[in-house]
Short mmCIF file of C-alpha atoms and ligand atoms in Angstrom, two decimals:
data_model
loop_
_atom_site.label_atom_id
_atom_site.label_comp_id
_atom_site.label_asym_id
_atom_site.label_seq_id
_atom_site.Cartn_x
_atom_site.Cartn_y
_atom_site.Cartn_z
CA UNK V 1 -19.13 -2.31 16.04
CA UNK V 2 -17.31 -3.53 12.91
CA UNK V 3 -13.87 -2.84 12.49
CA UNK V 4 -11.51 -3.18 9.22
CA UNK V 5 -8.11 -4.43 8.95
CA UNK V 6 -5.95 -4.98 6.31
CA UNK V 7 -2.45 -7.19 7.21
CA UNK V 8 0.61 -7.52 4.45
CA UNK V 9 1.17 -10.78 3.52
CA UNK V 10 4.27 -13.01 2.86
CA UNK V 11 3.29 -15.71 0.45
CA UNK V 12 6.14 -17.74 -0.65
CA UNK V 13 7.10 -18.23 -4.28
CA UNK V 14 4.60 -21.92 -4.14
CA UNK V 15 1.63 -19.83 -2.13
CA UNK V 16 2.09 -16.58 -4.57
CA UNK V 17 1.56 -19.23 -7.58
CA UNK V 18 -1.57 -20.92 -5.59
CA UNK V 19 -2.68 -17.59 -4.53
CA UNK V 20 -2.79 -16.29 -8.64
CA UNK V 21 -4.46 -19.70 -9.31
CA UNK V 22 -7.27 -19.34 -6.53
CA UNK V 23 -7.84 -15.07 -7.69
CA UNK V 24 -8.08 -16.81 -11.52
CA UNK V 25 -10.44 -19.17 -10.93
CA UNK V 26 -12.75 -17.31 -8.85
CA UNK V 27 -12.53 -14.62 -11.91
CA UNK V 28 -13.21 -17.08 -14.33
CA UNK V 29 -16.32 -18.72 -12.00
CA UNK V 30 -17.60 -14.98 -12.06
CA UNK V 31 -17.41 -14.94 -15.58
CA UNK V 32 -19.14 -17.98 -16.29
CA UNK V 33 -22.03 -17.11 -14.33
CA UNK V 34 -22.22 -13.45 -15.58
CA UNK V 35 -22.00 -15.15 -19.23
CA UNK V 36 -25.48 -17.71 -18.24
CA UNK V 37 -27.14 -14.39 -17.05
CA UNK V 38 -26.25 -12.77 -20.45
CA UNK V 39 -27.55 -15.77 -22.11
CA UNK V 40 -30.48 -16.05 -20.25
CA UNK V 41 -31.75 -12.00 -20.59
CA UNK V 42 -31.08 -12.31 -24.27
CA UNK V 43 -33.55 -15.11 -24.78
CA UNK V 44 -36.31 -14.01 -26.17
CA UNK V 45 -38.04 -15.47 -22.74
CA UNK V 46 -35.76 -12.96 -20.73
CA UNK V 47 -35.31 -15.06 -18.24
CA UNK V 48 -33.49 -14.01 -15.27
CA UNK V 49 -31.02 -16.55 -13.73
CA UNK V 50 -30.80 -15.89 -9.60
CA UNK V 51 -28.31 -16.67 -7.06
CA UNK V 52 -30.16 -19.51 -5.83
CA UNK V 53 -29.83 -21.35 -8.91
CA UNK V 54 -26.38 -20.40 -9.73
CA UNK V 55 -25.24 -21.41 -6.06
CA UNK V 56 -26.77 -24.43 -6.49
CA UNK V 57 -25.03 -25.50 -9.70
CA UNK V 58 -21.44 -25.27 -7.59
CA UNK V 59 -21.37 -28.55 -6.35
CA UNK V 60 -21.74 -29.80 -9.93
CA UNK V 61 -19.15 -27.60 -11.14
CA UNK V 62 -16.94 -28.58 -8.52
CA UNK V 63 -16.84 -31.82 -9.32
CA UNK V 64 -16.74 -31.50 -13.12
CA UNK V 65 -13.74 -29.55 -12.33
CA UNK V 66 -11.36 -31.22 -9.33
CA UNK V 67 -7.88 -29.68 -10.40
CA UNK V 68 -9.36 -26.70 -10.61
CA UNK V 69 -12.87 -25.04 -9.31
CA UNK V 70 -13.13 -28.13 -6.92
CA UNK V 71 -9.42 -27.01 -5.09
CA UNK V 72 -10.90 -24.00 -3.77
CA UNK V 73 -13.80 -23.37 -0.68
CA UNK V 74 -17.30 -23.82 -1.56
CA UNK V 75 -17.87 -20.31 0.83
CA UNK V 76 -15.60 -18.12 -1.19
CA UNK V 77 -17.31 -19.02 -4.56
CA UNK V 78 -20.56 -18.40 -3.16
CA UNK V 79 -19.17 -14.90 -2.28
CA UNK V 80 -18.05 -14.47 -5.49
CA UNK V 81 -21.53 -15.82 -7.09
CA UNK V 82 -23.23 -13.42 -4.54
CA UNK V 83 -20.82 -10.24 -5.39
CA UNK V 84 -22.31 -10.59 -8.92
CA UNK V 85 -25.42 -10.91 -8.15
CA UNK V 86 -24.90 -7.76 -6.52
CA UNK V 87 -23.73 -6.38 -9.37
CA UNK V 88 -26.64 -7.19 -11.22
CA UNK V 89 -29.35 -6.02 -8.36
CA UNK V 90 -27.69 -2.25 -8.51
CA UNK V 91 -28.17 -2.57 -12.43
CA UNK V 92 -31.53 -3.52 -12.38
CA UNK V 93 -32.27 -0.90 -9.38
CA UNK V 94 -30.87 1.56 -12.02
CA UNK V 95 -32.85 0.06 -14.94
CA UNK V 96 -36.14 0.35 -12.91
CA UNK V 97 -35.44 4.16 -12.21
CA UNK V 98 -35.38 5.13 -15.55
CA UNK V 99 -31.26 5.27 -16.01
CA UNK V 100 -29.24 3.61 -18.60
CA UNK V 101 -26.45 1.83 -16.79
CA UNK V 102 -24.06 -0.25 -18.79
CA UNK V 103 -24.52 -3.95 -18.44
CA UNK V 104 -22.12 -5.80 -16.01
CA UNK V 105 -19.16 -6.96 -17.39
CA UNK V 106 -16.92 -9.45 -17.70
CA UNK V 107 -13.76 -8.94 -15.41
CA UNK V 108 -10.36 -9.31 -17.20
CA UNK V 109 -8.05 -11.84 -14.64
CA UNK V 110 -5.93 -8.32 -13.82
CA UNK V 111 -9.81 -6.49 -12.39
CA UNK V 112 -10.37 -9.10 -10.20
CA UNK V 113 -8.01 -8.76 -7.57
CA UNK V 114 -10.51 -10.26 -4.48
CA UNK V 115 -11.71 -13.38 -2.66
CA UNK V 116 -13.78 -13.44 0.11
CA UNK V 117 -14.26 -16.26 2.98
CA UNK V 118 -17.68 -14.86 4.54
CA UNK V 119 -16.81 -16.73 7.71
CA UNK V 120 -14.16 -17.07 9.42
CA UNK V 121 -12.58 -20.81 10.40
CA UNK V 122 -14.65 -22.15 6.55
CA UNK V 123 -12.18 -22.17 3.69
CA UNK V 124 -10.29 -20.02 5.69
CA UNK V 125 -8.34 -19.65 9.68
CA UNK V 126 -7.10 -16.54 10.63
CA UNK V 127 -4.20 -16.92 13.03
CA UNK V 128 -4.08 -20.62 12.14
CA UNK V 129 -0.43 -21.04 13.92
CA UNK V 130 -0.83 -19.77 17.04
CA UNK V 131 1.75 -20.54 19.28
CA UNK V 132 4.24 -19.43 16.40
CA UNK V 133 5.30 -15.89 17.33
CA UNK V 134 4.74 -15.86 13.71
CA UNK V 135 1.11 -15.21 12.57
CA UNK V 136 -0.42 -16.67 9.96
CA UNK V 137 -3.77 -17.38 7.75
CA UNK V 138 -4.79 -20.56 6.04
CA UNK V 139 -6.49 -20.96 2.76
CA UNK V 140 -7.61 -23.83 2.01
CA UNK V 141 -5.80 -24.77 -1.35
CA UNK V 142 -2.89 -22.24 -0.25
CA UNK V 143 -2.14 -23.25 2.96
CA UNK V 144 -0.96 -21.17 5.93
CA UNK V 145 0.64 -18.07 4.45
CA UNK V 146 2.67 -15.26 6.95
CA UNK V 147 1.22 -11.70 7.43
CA UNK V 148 2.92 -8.78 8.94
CA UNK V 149 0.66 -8.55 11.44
CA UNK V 150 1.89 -4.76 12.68
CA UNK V 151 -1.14 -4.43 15.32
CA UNK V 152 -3.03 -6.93 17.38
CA UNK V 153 -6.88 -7.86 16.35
CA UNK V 154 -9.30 -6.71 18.96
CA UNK V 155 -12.74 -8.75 19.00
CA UNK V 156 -13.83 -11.81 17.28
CA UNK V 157 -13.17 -12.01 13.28
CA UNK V 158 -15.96 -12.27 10.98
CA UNK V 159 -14.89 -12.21 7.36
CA UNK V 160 -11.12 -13.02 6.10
CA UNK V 161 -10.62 -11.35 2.50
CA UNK V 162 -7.23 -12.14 -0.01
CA UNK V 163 -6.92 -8.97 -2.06
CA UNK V 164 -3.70 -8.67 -4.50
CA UNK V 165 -2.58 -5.04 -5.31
CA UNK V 166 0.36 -4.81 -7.99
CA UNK V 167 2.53 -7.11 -6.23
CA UNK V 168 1.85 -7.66 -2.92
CA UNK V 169 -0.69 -9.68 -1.37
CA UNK V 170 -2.99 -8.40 1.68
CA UNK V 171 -5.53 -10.35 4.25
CA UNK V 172 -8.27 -8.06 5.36
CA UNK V 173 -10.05 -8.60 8.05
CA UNK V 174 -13.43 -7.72 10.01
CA UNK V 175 -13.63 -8.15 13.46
CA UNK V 176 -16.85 -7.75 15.94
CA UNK V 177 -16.12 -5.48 19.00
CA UNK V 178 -17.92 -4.23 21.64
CA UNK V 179 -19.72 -0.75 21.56
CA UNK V 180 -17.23 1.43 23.73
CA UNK V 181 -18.83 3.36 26.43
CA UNK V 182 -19.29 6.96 26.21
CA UNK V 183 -16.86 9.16 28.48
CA UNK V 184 -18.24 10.51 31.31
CA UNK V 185 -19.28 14.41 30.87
CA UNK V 186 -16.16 16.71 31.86
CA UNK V 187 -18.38 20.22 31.29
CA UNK V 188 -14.84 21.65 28.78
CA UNK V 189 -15.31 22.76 25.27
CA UNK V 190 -12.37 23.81 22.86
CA UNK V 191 -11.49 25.11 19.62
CA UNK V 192 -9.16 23.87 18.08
CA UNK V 193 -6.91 26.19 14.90
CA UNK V 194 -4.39 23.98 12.48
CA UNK V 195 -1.09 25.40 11.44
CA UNK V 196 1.74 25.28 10.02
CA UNK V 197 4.48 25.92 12.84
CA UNK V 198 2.55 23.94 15.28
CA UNK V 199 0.14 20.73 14.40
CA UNK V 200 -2.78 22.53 16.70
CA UNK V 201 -3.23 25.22 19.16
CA UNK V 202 -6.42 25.19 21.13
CA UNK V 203 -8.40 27.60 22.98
CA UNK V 204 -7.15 27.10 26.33
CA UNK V 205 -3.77 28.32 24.94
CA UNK V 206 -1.97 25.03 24.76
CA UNK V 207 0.07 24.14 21.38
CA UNK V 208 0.79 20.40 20.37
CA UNK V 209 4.02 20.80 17.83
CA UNK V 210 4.30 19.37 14.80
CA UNK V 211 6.12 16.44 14.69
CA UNK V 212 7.12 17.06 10.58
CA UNK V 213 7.59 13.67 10.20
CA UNK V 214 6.86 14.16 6.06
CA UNK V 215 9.90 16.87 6.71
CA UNK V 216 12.34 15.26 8.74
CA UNK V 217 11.45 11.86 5.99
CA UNK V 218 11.62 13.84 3.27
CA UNK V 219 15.28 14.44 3.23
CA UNK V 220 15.49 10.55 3.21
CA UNK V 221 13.36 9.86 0.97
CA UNK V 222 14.52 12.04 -1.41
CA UNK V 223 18.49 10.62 -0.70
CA UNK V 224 16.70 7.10 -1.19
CA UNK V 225 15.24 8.16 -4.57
CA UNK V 226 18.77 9.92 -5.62
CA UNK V 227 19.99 6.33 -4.65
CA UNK V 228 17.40 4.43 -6.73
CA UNK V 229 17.90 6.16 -9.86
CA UNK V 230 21.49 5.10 -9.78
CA UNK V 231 21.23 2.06 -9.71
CA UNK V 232 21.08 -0.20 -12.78
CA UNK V 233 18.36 -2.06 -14.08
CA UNK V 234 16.98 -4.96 -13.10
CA UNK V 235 19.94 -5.52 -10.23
CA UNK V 236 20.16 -6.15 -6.82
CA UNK V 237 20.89 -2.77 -5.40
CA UNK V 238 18.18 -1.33 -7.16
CA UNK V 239 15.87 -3.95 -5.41
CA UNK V 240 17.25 -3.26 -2.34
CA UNK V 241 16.83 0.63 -3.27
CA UNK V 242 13.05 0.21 -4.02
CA UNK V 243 12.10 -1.65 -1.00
CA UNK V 244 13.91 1.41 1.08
CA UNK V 245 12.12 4.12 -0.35
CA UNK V 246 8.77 1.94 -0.07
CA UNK V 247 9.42 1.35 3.35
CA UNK V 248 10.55 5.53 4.05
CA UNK V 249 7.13 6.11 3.00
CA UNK V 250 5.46 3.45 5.02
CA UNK V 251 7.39 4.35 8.18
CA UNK V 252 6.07 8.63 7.30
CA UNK V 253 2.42 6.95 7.10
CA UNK V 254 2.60 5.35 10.20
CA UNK V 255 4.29 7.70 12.22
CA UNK V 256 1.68 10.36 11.11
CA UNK V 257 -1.50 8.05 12.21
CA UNK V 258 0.11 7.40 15.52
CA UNK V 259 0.65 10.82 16.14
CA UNK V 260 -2.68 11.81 15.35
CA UNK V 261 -4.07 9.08 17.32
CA UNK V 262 -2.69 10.13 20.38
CA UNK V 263 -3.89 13.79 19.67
CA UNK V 264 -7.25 13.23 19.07
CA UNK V 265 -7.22 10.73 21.86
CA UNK V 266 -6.29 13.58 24.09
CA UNK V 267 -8.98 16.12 22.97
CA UNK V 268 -11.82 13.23 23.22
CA UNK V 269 -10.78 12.50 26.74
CA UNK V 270 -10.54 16.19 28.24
CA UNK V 271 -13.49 17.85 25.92
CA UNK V 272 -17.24 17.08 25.52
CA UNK V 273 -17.57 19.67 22.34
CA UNK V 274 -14.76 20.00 19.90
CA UNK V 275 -14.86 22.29 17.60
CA UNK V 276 -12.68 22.64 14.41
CA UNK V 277 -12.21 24.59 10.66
CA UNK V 278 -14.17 23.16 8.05
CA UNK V 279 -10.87 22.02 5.87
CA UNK V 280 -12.68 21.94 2.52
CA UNK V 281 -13.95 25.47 3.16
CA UNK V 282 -10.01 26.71 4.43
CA UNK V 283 -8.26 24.50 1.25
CA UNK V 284 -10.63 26.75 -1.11
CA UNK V 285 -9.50 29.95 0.53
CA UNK V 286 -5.91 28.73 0.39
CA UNK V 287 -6.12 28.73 -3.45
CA UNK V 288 -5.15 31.88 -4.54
CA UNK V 289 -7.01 33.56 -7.01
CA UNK V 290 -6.06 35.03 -10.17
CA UNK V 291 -4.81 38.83 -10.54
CA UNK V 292 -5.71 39.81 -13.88
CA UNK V 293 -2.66 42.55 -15.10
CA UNK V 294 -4.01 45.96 -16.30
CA UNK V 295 -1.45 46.48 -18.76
CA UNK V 296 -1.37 43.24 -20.27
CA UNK V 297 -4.89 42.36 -21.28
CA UNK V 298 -4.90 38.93 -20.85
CA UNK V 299 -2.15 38.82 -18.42
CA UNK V 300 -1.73 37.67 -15.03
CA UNK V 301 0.15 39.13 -12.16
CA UNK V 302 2.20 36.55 -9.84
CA UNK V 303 0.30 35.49 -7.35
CA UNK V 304 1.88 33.82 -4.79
CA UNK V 305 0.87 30.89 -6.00
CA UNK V 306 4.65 29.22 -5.62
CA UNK V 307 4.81 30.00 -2.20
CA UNK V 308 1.13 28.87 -1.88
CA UNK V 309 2.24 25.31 -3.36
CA UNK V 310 5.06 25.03 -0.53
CA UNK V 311 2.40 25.70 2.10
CA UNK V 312 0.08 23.47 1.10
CA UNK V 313 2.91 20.66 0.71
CA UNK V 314 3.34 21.34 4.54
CA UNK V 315 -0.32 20.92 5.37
CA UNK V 316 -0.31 17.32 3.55
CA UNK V 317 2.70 16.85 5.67
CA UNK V 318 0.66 17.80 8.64
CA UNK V 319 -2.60 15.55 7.39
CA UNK V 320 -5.07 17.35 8.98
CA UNK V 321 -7.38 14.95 6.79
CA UNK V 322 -6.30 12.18 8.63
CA UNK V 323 -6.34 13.79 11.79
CA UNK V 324 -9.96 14.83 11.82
CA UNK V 325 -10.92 11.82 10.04
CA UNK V 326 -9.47 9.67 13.32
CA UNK V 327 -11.33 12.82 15.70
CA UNK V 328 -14.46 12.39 14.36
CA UNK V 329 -14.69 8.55 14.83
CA UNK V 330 -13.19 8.91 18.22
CA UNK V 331 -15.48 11.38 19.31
CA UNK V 332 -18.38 9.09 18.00
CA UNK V 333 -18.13 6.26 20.06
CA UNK V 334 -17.02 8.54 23.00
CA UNK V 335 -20.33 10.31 22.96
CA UNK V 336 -18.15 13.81 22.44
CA UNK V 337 -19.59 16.44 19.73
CA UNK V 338 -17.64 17.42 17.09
CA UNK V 339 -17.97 20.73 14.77
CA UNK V 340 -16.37 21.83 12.01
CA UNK V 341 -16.93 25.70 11.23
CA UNK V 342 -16.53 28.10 8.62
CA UNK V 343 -12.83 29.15 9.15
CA UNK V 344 -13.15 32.71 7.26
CA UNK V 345 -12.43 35.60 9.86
CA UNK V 346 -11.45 32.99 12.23
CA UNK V 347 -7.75 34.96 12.14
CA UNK V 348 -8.79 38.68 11.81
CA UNK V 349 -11.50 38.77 14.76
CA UNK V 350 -10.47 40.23 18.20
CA UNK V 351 -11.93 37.88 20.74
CA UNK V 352 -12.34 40.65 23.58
CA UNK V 353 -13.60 43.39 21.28
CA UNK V 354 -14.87 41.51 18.12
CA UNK V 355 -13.15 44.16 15.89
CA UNK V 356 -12.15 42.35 12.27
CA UNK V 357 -9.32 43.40 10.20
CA UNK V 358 -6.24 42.00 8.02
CA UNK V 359 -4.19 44.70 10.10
CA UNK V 360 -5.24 42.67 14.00
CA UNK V 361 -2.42 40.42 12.89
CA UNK V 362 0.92 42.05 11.82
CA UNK V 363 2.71 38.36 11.49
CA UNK V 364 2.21 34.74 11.08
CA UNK V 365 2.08 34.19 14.94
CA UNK V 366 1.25 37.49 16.56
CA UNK V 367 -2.09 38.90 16.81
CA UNK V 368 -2.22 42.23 18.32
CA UNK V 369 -5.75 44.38 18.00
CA UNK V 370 -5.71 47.57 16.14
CA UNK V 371 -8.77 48.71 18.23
CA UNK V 372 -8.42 47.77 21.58
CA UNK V 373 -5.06 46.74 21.71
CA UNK V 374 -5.35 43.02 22.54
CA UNK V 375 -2.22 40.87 22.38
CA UNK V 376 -1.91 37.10 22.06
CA UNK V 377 -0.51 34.50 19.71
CA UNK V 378 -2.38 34.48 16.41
CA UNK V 379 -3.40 30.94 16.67
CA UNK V 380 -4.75 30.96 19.99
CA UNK V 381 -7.01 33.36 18.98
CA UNK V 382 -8.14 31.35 15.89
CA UNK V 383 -8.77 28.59 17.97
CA UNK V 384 -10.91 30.84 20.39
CA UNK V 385 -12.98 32.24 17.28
CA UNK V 386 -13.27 28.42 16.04
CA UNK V 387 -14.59 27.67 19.30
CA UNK V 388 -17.14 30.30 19.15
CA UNK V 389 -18.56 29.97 15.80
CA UNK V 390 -19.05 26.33 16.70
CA UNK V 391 -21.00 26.97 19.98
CA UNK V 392 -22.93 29.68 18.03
CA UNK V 393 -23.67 27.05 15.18
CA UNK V 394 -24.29 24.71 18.25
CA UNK V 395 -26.84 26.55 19.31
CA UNK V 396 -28.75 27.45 16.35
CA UNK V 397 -28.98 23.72 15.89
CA UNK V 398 -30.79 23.61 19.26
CA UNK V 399 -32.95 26.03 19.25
ZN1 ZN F 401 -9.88 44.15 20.03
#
């Protein structure tokens, strides 16, 4: 299994400048050979120049060019020779099927924003420092630049990539791991219902709360960005101001992956089937839909569409997204099953007597039959229908 991850770097001034210099000449490298492919298909021989040949012109461009091509690793131009001859295979793929793509392009020095070192320990040494509590990664022509490393590696690292975004400077990283093993069978299923007042309820009745970390952050933030827009230009409190209100929002991020790491951690170990709301299918049904007013031809009635807006603010505070993003991978290499159902009814249906209507629930968190009289709390019983139309689809599957 291949895993992804990408570490904040902290270049200083000197590595920032060599870091600029190695993204331009890798650009410019691309460039060049994109330009002798150009040349070559517009000959009237349409000749097509490959990797093979380009790759093997390096060595002589390297040392034509010492202060400049010849500073940086041999690997990470090949990458870059072999990302455009990617570029150039999906073209001609597209060609051949009868589409007109546009031909590749040139890259202007602020589009290309990545090198990669296809192996790690050539051109390139993650972790070169390594009895420095301090972690670093060494490029050759950079030398060993720092990297908030915020969570340790796991496995052996196969490919070390520089990528710049605005301002900041990131090492990405794959690593091999081993296949996990599968949980052993526990013979439980659950539903599981998303809200609002509480980050999940499941079918066995249990709640986990939501921890409202966008909430509870938002205040700050918002004091942070009252802050920042008093300060004057170009000074040092203003500085200061941006980095806090680009760390408040870091801090929200990671707060809301760890909690929903733990959650769906939980549910993988104690359930073999999970089964959950289809979230495109609810965010459609969220969006309220027009009333046309009968007395205003052309009109429109309010339709709670402000208070709609505030709700679904709290369910990007919740990030469900994220959540069943991180349950769904979980659940892969755990060997659990994971369904997402069609969520409509999932709140109106009495579980005991199967009776659907608006009426079975009076309030946000009660539900309380109109037929048969059955009381529990509203989300509980969402979960229990979610659970249900996903053993139903389950089986359908099956048989
Ligand atoms: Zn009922």
């Amino acid at each position: 299994m291949i895993r992804a991850y990408k570490f904040l770097m902290r270049p200083t001034v000197g590595q920032v400048h060599a870091l600029a210099e190695m993204l331009r000449d890798h650009c410019s490298l691309y460039n060049g050979a994109l330009q002798e492919r150009r040349d070559a298909y517009r000959h009237v021989s349409k000749t097509t120049v490959r990797y093979g040949r380009q790759s093997a012109q390096l060595k002589e461009i390297r040392a034509f060019d010492p202060d400049r091509q010849g500073r940086w690793s041999f690997s990470s131009q090949q990458a870059t020779l072999r990302r455009l001859d990617k570029a150039f295979a999906a073209f001609f793929r597209r060609v051949e099927s009868g589409e007109t793509p546009g031909y590749p392009r040139f890259r202007g020095v602020n589009w290309f924003d990545t090198v990669d070192f296809p192996k790690d320990g050539d051109g390139c040494r993650w972790d070169s420092t390594p009895h420095d509590p301090v972690t670093r990664v060494r490029f050759q022509g950079v030398g060993h630049v720092r990297v908030n490393q915020h969570r340790p590696v796991v496995g052996k690292v196969k490919t070390v990539s520089v990528k710049r975004e605005g301002k900041r400077w990131y090492v990405i990283l794959t690593a091999e791991q081993p296949e996990p093993e599968p949980l052993p069978a526990t013979g439980s299923v659950v539903g599981i219902d998303m809200g609002i007042a509480n980050f999940l309820a499941d079918s066995g009745g249990e709640f986990v709360p939501n921890p409202r970390h966008g909430r509870k952050a938002a205040a700050k933030l918002e004091a942070a960005q009252q802050a920042l827009s008093r300060c004057k230009r170009r000074s040092n409190r203003r500085r200061k101001a941006v980095r806090r209100v680009a760390d408040l929002h870091r801090k929200v991020r990671r707060q809301r992956l760890d909690h929903a790491h733990k959650t769906a951690l939980n549910l993988v170990r104690e359930h073999d089937f999970i089964a959950h709301e289809d979230l495109k299918i609810r965010n459609m049904m969220r969006t309220p839909t027009p009333r046309p007013d009968p007395d205003r031809p052309g009109g429109f009635l309010p339709n709670g569409a402000g208070a709609k807006s505030g709700l679904n603010k709290s369910i990007n505070d919740a990030g469900w997204g994220v959540f069943l993003t991180i349950l769904t991978s979980k659940a892969e290499s755990a060997g659990r099953e994971v369904i997402a159902v069609d969520p409509r009814n999932t709140s109106r249906a009495c579980p005991p007597c199967g009776h659907i209507a608006k009426e079975n629930r009076p309030t946000q968190e009660t539900f309380h039959c109109v037929a048969c009289g059955h009381k529990a709390h509203a989300d509980t019983v969402g979960a229990i229908n979610v659970l249900r139309a996903g053993l139903a689809r389950r089986n359908a599957r099956k048989g």
